[in-house]
XYZ file of C-alpha atoms in Angstrom:
455
model
C -0.298 0.036 -0.047
C 0.787 3.263 -0.720
C 2.632 5.537 1.858
C 2.029 9.976 2.335
C 5.151 9.347 5.351
C 7.692 10.859 2.513
C 6.015 14.093 2.489
C 5.148 14.069 6.243
C 2.549 16.809 7.480
C -0.393 17.161 9.941
C -3.019 15.620 7.205
C -0.836 13.566 5.263
C 0.138 11.702 8.680
C -2.832 10.712 10.447
C -4.371 9.819 6.778
C -1.389 7.099 6.762
C -2.119 6.434 9.948
C -5.771 6.129 10.360
C -5.660 3.616 6.452
C -2.897 1.558 8.487
C -5.067 1.046 11.599
C -7.407 -1.447 9.991
C -10.503 0.145 12.116
C -13.884 -0.633 10.649
C -14.982 2.346 8.945
C -18.788 2.964 9.275
C -19.207 5.826 8.489
C -18.931 7.478 4.514
C -17.349 7.312 2.120
C -19.510 4.137 0.572
C -16.607 2.226 -0.534
C -14.825 1.661 3.064
C -11.642 2.488 2.330
C -11.249 -0.487 -0.127
C -11.624 -0.428 -3.429
C -14.200 -3.434 -4.996
C -12.113 -5.421 -7.933
C -12.136 -4.243 -11.266
C -11.570 -0.806 -10.791
C -8.282 0.747 -11.954
C -5.225 0.529 -11.059
C -5.280 4.412 -9.614
C -8.516 4.258 -7.534
C -7.192 1.677 -6.019
C -4.314 3.640 -5.055
C -6.544 6.519 -3.286
C -9.296 5.077 -1.879
C -8.456 3.607 1.387
C -7.154 7.251 2.017
C -9.996 9.159 0.483
C -11.859 10.263 4.345
C -14.522 12.583 5.800
C -15.095 14.619 8.998
C -14.436 11.680 11.272
C -13.240 12.243 15.014
C -8.825 13.365 15.221
C -9.942 14.676 10.812
C -10.652 18.315 12.151
C -13.457 19.879 9.855
C -12.344 22.633 7.135
C -14.684 24.968 7.782
C -13.551 25.237 12.045
C -10.218 23.916 11.866
C -8.829 23.449 15.301
C -7.011 20.829 15.507
C -4.568 18.698 11.591
C -6.400 20.929 9.770
C -5.807 24.039 11.318
C -2.058 23.316 12.028
C -1.369 22.037 8.055
C -2.819 25.743 7.252
C -0.846 27.326 9.721
C 2.709 25.847 8.013
C 1.743 27.040 4.607
C 0.541 30.299 5.966
C 4.497 30.651 7.273
C 5.428 29.750 3.665
C 3.451 32.215 2.311
C 3.923 35.037 4.454
C 0.769 35.222 5.034
C -0.959 36.171 8.104
C -3.540 33.487 7.576
C -4.205 30.968 4.356
C -7.978 28.931 4.629
C -7.405 25.165 2.318
C -10.376 24.957 -0.152
C -10.570 21.711 -1.809
C -13.864 23.928 -4.238
C -10.749 25.073 -6.384
C -9.994 28.734 -6.527
C -14.101 29.567 -8.060
C -14.450 28.741 -3.812
C -11.559 31.672 -2.566
C -12.923 34.111 -5.167
C -15.900 33.651 -4.025
C -14.739 33.927 -0.418
C -12.144 36.889 -0.268
C -14.531 39.337 -2.284
C -17.893 38.385 -0.231
C -15.005 39.493 2.596
C -14.205 42.088 1.310
C -17.850 43.459 0.378
C -19.016 42.760 3.952
C -16.321 45.162 5.043
C -15.310 48.221 3.335
C -19.432 48.097 1.303
C -20.392 46.806 -2.665
C -18.391 49.601 -4.022
C -15.935 47.232 -6.676
C -13.206 49.047 -8.606
C -12.172 45.618 -11.591
C -10.308 45.312 -14.218
C -11.676 43.863 -17.123
C -9.603 40.825 -17.619
C -11.323 39.528 -14.048
C -12.197 35.372 -13.673
C -16.111 34.230 -14.747
C -15.432 33.425 -10.395
C -15.344 37.181 -9.786
C -18.474 37.920 -11.498
C -20.682 35.190 -10.150
C -19.206 36.389 -7.187
C -20.771 40.309 -7.967
C -23.300 38.690 -8.689
C -24.103 37.192 -5.293
C -22.631 40.432 -3.076
C -25.532 42.558 -5.220
C -21.909 44.419 -6.219
C -21.259 47.400 -8.412
C -18.268 46.792 -10.081
C -16.353 49.965 -11.717
C -14.629 48.454 -14.938
C -11.112 49.142 -15.358
C -10.556 48.322 -19.923
C -7.086 48.243 -19.760
C -4.782 49.354 -23.233
C -4.783 46.882 -25.501
C -2.312 46.382 -27.630
C -2.852 45.550 -31.020
C 0.513 43.851 -32.287
C 0.479 41.274 -29.490
C -3.571 40.749 -28.724
C -3.072 41.439 -25.172
C -4.815 43.895 -22.434
C -1.852 45.546 -21.044
C -1.354 44.902 -17.543
C -3.183 48.004 -15.286
C -0.617 50.417 -13.920
C -0.224 52.366 -10.802
C -2.081 55.798 -12.770
C -5.126 53.499 -14.082
C -5.698 53.415 -10.306
C -6.029 55.897 -9.182
C -7.633 57.295 -11.684
C -10.170 55.711 -10.788
C -10.479 55.486 -7.360
C -10.312 59.546 -7.936
C -13.696 58.929 -10.281
C -15.582 56.564 -8.130
C -14.556 57.153 -4.553
C -16.799 55.776 -2.907
C -15.085 52.824 -3.797
C -12.890 51.167 -1.242
C -11.614 47.638 -2.743
C -9.451 47.429 -5.875
C -10.022 44.224 -7.991
C -6.433 42.722 -10.631
C -5.696 39.478 -11.404
C -2.416 38.301 -11.989
C -1.054 36.279 -13.777
C -3.334 36.935 -16.573
C -4.091 33.679 -18.481
C -1.307 34.493 -20.833
C 0.929 34.337 -17.349
C 1.436 38.903 -17.919
C 1.749 39.754 -14.602
C 0.563 43.188 -13.251
C 3.028 45.431 -10.812
C 1.347 44.489 -7.803
C 3.342 46.659 -4.921
C 2.873 49.695 -6.575
C -0.864 49.358 -7.371
C -1.415 48.099 -4.014
C 0.742 51.526 -2.164
C -1.414 53.749 -4.537
C -4.532 51.438 -3.052
C -3.670 51.492 0.174
C -2.679 55.305 0.296
C -6.279 56.163 -0.818
C -7.694 54.134 2.389
C -8.934 51.118 -0.004
C -8.027 46.818 -0.056
C -6.512 45.536 -3.060
C -7.626 41.550 -3.572
C -4.996 39.361 -6.354
C -6.888 36.686 -8.267
C -3.091 35.424 -8.161
C -4.883 31.698 -9.572
C -1.815 31.122 -11.455
C 0.511 32.454 -8.973
C 1.179 30.658 -6.420
C 5.028 29.414 -6.762
C 5.406 32.850 -6.944
C 7.112 32.277 -3.687
C 9.919 31.017 -4.539
C 10.831 34.957 -6.575
C 11.106 37.076 -3.114
C 8.945 40.051 -2.893
C 7.417 39.055 -6.051
C 4.247 37.257 -4.572
C 1.048 39.841 -3.795
C 1.889 38.377 0.126
C 4.403 39.939 0.178
C 3.859 42.475 -2.295
C 1.457 43.983 -0.286
C -2.388 42.337 -1.778
C -4.355 42.657 1.315
C -6.344 39.025 0.272
C -5.692 36.500 -2.859
C -6.254 33.007 -3.701
C -3.770 30.520 -5.360
C -3.911 27.170 -6.656
C -1.255 25.970 -6.052
C -2.990 22.956 -8.328
C -2.045 24.863 -11.585
C 1.576 24.621 -10.616
C 2.650 23.037 -7.702
C 2.604 19.217 -7.264
C -1.270 18.976 -5.757
C -4.267 17.176 -7.021
C -7.185 19.137 -8.936
C -8.894 21.796 -6.935
C -6.575 22.266 -4.276
C -6.614 26.519 -4.083
C -5.323 28.928 -1.371
C -7.620 32.268 0.041
C -5.136 33.829 2.001
C -5.162 36.816 4.195
C -1.826 39.485 4.477
C -0.045 40.033 7.189
C -1.099 42.546 10.130
C -5.203 41.840 8.427
C -6.014 39.111 10.922
C -7.999 41.781 12.696
C -10.086 42.811 9.700
C -10.289 39.310 8.254
C -10.442 37.000 11.120
C -10.216 33.923 9.888
C -13.005 32.609 11.376
C -14.756 34.950 9.592
C -13.067 33.903 6.675
C -14.402 30.158 6.515
C -17.980 31.440 7.937
C -18.289 33.121 4.859
C -16.815 29.972 2.554
C -19.438 27.414 4.310
C -22.034 29.855 1.880
C -20.072 28.191 -1.591
C -18.334 25.340 -0.151
C -18.820 21.809 -0.187
C -19.187 20.176 3.738
C -17.841 17.673 2.514
C -14.414 18.437 1.107
C -11.686 16.379 0.008
C -9.258 15.091 1.798
C -7.139 13.553 -1.161
C -7.335 17.375 -2.513
C -6.049 19.399 1.095
C -3.627 16.037 2.287
C -1.871 17.125 -1.961
C -2.047 20.691 -0.828
C -0.123 20.208 2.378
C 2.403 18.002 0.282
C 2.420 20.989 -2.238
C 3.360 23.401 0.707
C 5.966 20.609 2.654
C 8.135 20.138 -1.473
C 7.760 24.706 -1.783
C 10.017 23.902 1.700
C 12.265 21.330 0.832
C 12.678 21.897 -3.052
C 10.430 23.324 -4.324
C 11.642 27.255 -4.528
C 15.342 25.852 -5.702
C 12.900 24.150 -8.923
C 10.963 26.444 -9.844
C 14.265 29.011 -9.906
C 15.949 26.769 -12.146
C 12.960 26.107 -14.362
C 13.228 30.231 -14.689
C 16.305 29.147 -16.565
C 15.300 27.067 -18.485
C 12.930 28.949 -19.956
C 14.762 31.209 -20.400
C 17.060 29.363 -22.343
C 14.244 28.042 -24.487
C 12.337 30.994 -25.531
C 15.908 31.581 -26.850
C 15.955 29.505 -28.795
C 12.531 29.356 -30.154
C 13.116 32.961 -30.944
C 16.034 31.891 -33.181
C 13.892 29.591 -34.493
C 12.057 32.100 -35.754
C 9.258 30.967 -33.452
C 7.082 34.810 -32.021
C 6.605 34.001 -28.193
C 5.561 36.286 -26.507
C 7.709 39.136 -24.559
C 5.162 40.446 -22.180
C 4.782 37.415 -20.491
C 7.013 38.104 -17.529
C 5.909 34.057 -15.442
C 8.426 31.396 -15.762
C 5.928 29.004 -16.231
C 3.749 29.695 -19.212
C 5.592 29.942 -23.257
C 2.947 31.717 -25.020
C 3.529 31.059 -29.018
C 1.451 33.677 -30.756
C 0.422 31.772 -33.708
C -1.408 34.674 -35.886
C 3.050 35.673 -36.837
C 3.305 32.662 -37.935
C 0.797 32.513 -39.576
C -1.606 30.238 -37.832
C -5.255 30.113 -36.199
C -5.269 29.855 -32.808
C -6.303 26.332 -33.361
C -4.865 25.517 -36.358
C -1.667 25.544 -34.637
C -2.841 23.885 -32.034
C -3.813 20.164 -33.796
C -0.242 21.046 -35.646
C 1.436 20.760 -31.226
C -1.112 18.076 -31.305
C 0.320 15.771 -33.908
C 3.106 15.675 -32.678
C 2.545 14.860 -29.500
C 2.329 17.957 -27.109
C -1.337 18.318 -25.550
C -1.387 22.679 -25.114
C -3.076 24.451 -21.934
C -4.620 26.430 -23.923
C -5.592 27.950 -27.851
C -7.730 31.035 -28.185
C -7.591 34.343 -29.235
C -4.561 33.714 -31.638
C -2.163 32.310 -28.769
C -1.152 28.900 -28.000
C -0.360 28.627 -23.887
C 1.880 26.022 -22.920
C 2.178 25.374 -19.244
C 4.832 23.876 -17.341
C 5.870 23.143 -13.767
C 8.843 21.592 -12.336
C 7.640 18.164 -13.039
C 7.811 18.588 -16.954
C 10.848 16.446 -18.347
C 13.703 17.201 -20.887
C 11.807 15.198 -23.267
C 8.843 17.811 -22.947
C 10.367 20.566 -24.035
C 13.181 19.248 -26.211
C 9.313 18.421 -28.097
C 9.485 21.582 -28.403
C 12.334 21.858 -30.218
C 12.164 19.866 -32.867
C 8.624 20.756 -33.597
C 9.628 24.551 -34.085
C 12.202 22.427 -36.634
C 9.311 21.741 -38.825
C 7.139 24.496 -38.645
C 6.755 25.749 -41.789
C 6.121 30.152 -40.653
C 3.504 31.440 -43.311
C 2.589 35.270 -43.792
C 1.742 37.100 -40.058
C -2.157 37.292 -39.696
C -3.134 41.109 -37.948
C -4.936 41.087 -34.651
C -8.434 42.401 -34.837
C -9.523 45.845 -33.276
C -10.197 46.153 -29.621
C -12.782 49.097 -28.322
C -14.163 47.809 -25.302
C -16.052 50.928 -23.519
C -19.259 48.935 -21.380
C -22.509 50.423 -20.636
C -24.647 49.060 -18.107
C -28.169 49.167 -18.214
C -29.625 46.706 -15.133
C -27.938 46.204 -11.709
C -25.533 42.703 -12.906
C -27.411 41.341 -10.189
C -30.634 41.508 -11.284
C -29.993 41.013 -14.581
C -28.420 37.671 -13.654
C -31.409 36.477 -11.648
C -34.233 38.095 -14.935
C -36.302 36.183 -17.371
C -33.419 35.487 -20.305
C -34.045 34.695 -23.538
C -31.075 33.006 -26.040
C -31.401 34.568 -29.283
C -28.667 35.193 -32.034
C -25.537 37.797 -31.971
C -26.256 38.643 -34.753
C -29.508 39.868 -33.491
C -28.558 41.419 -29.888
C -27.646 45.011 -30.503
C -29.351 47.531 -27.855
C -30.825 43.934 -26.442
C -29.176 43.449 -22.700
C -26.978 41.461 -22.061
C -28.806 37.973 -19.717
C -25.007 36.394 -18.982
C -20.962 36.945 -19.258
C -19.567 36.374 -22.831
C -15.477 36.720 -23.074
C -13.605 36.825 -26.009
C -9.675 36.192 -26.811
C -8.041 37.907 -27.279
C -7.891 39.346 -25.157
C -9.568 36.902 -22.868
C -11.646 39.722 -20.668
C -15.857 39.394 -20.926
C -16.812 41.387 -23.876
C -20.233 41.628 -22.389
C -21.497 41.073 -18.846
C -25.217 40.457 -17.797
C -27.149 44.462 -17.584
C -24.826 45.735 -20.111
C -26.904 47.104 -23.682
C -24.493 45.229 -26.780
C -23.677 47.643 -29.130
C -21.900 47.295 -32.564
C -18.443 46.949 -31.173
C -19.493 43.971 -28.186
C -21.677 42.187 -31.645
C -18.443 42.750 -33.917
C -16.159 40.910 -31.054
C -18.475 37.879 -30.698
C -18.631 37.203 -33.565
C -14.981 37.306 -33.959
C -14.640 35.243 -31.137
C -16.787 32.230 -32.345
C -20.014 33.073 -30.337
C -22.253 33.766 -32.041
C -25.542 33.124 -30.038
C -25.909 34.553 -26.025
C -28.398 35.049 -23.523
C -30.112 38.140 -23.295
C -33.121 39.705 -20.862
C -36.320 38.944 -22.365
């Protein structure tokens, strides 16, 4: 039987000890720690360690035992005032931190438009009023640039009642904002900064870069994206000094509004294992990865394969498919034919997401593909001019009776849902916004042909 003892920790040790005890499991889950005959081997390996909140296993939303101890260890790694485990991905973490911020600082939020759908849904739940900052668009790369300190200041001047600022960094393509500069500006105006750092759990390897070190008040991390953690493993983090404003028990109670009362102990165990791995060798592994990706990017550039230069996250290699002369789908299929599955293809880009667990063979395949890729005439990115016009409050629109119609017939109608386009990976419309000619054009260019609108 497998054992977790290589990576010791409160949760890992409890799961291993309970599994080895041979106790009769007259509790959930129904598999009782024994997989039926014929079960796939990988499930047979996991089943004995899949427990529920029995005596000694602690409770995720009211921790005072092994989960509490494990979360404290993770908080120490990230230099956070407190860390809360989520087995429901960063969706649960985002829903919680937005709700907590609204309860403490009011319903007005300034948010950069490249926010994840989970943020918009959190605003629906809390009836928050969002003032969108639409960042500058760089047509040459097809990217929206990260919001600057000056842009944030201008928005806070325009909406003095908004004391919550919401930032996504790194974005899906690997572009990072200057979180420290933004945090300083927000704090100088009496506000708080929330950062969706779902793609940046590994940034703690680089001193001063992670939001908890750069000044964010709340942030979410998705270790499952870049660390050796099971899918669904996320962290909600509170900056040191902000525990009195956002006590951990307060955040845990909010999590019960959105999270399952049967959280996966396998996911929590993997979060703990990820923390231990980062403590022992992970930080150095990411420093080595950063050098390897820098070297690999240089080789691709020499071979004529255009890499997006604005990407500063070492886990991302973002290839500009349009400048190669291909659509995203065409280039993605070429990669698959050569045994490479990308993280994302769309909007003229291919995102290759790496980690220290990738092998040299993985990187060699990328170079071999670059050798045989026939470069064609570059394609141009479409224009992008987003000027959101809110006609109905977000929450009201999201719960209004709606009908699905063709985007071609949607000009003048009010959206009842959120639709995202690529490029640049931001919502073209959110619920309650009026659909104009520009929005129609962007939706159609992104392959979105139908949309729900308010009846």
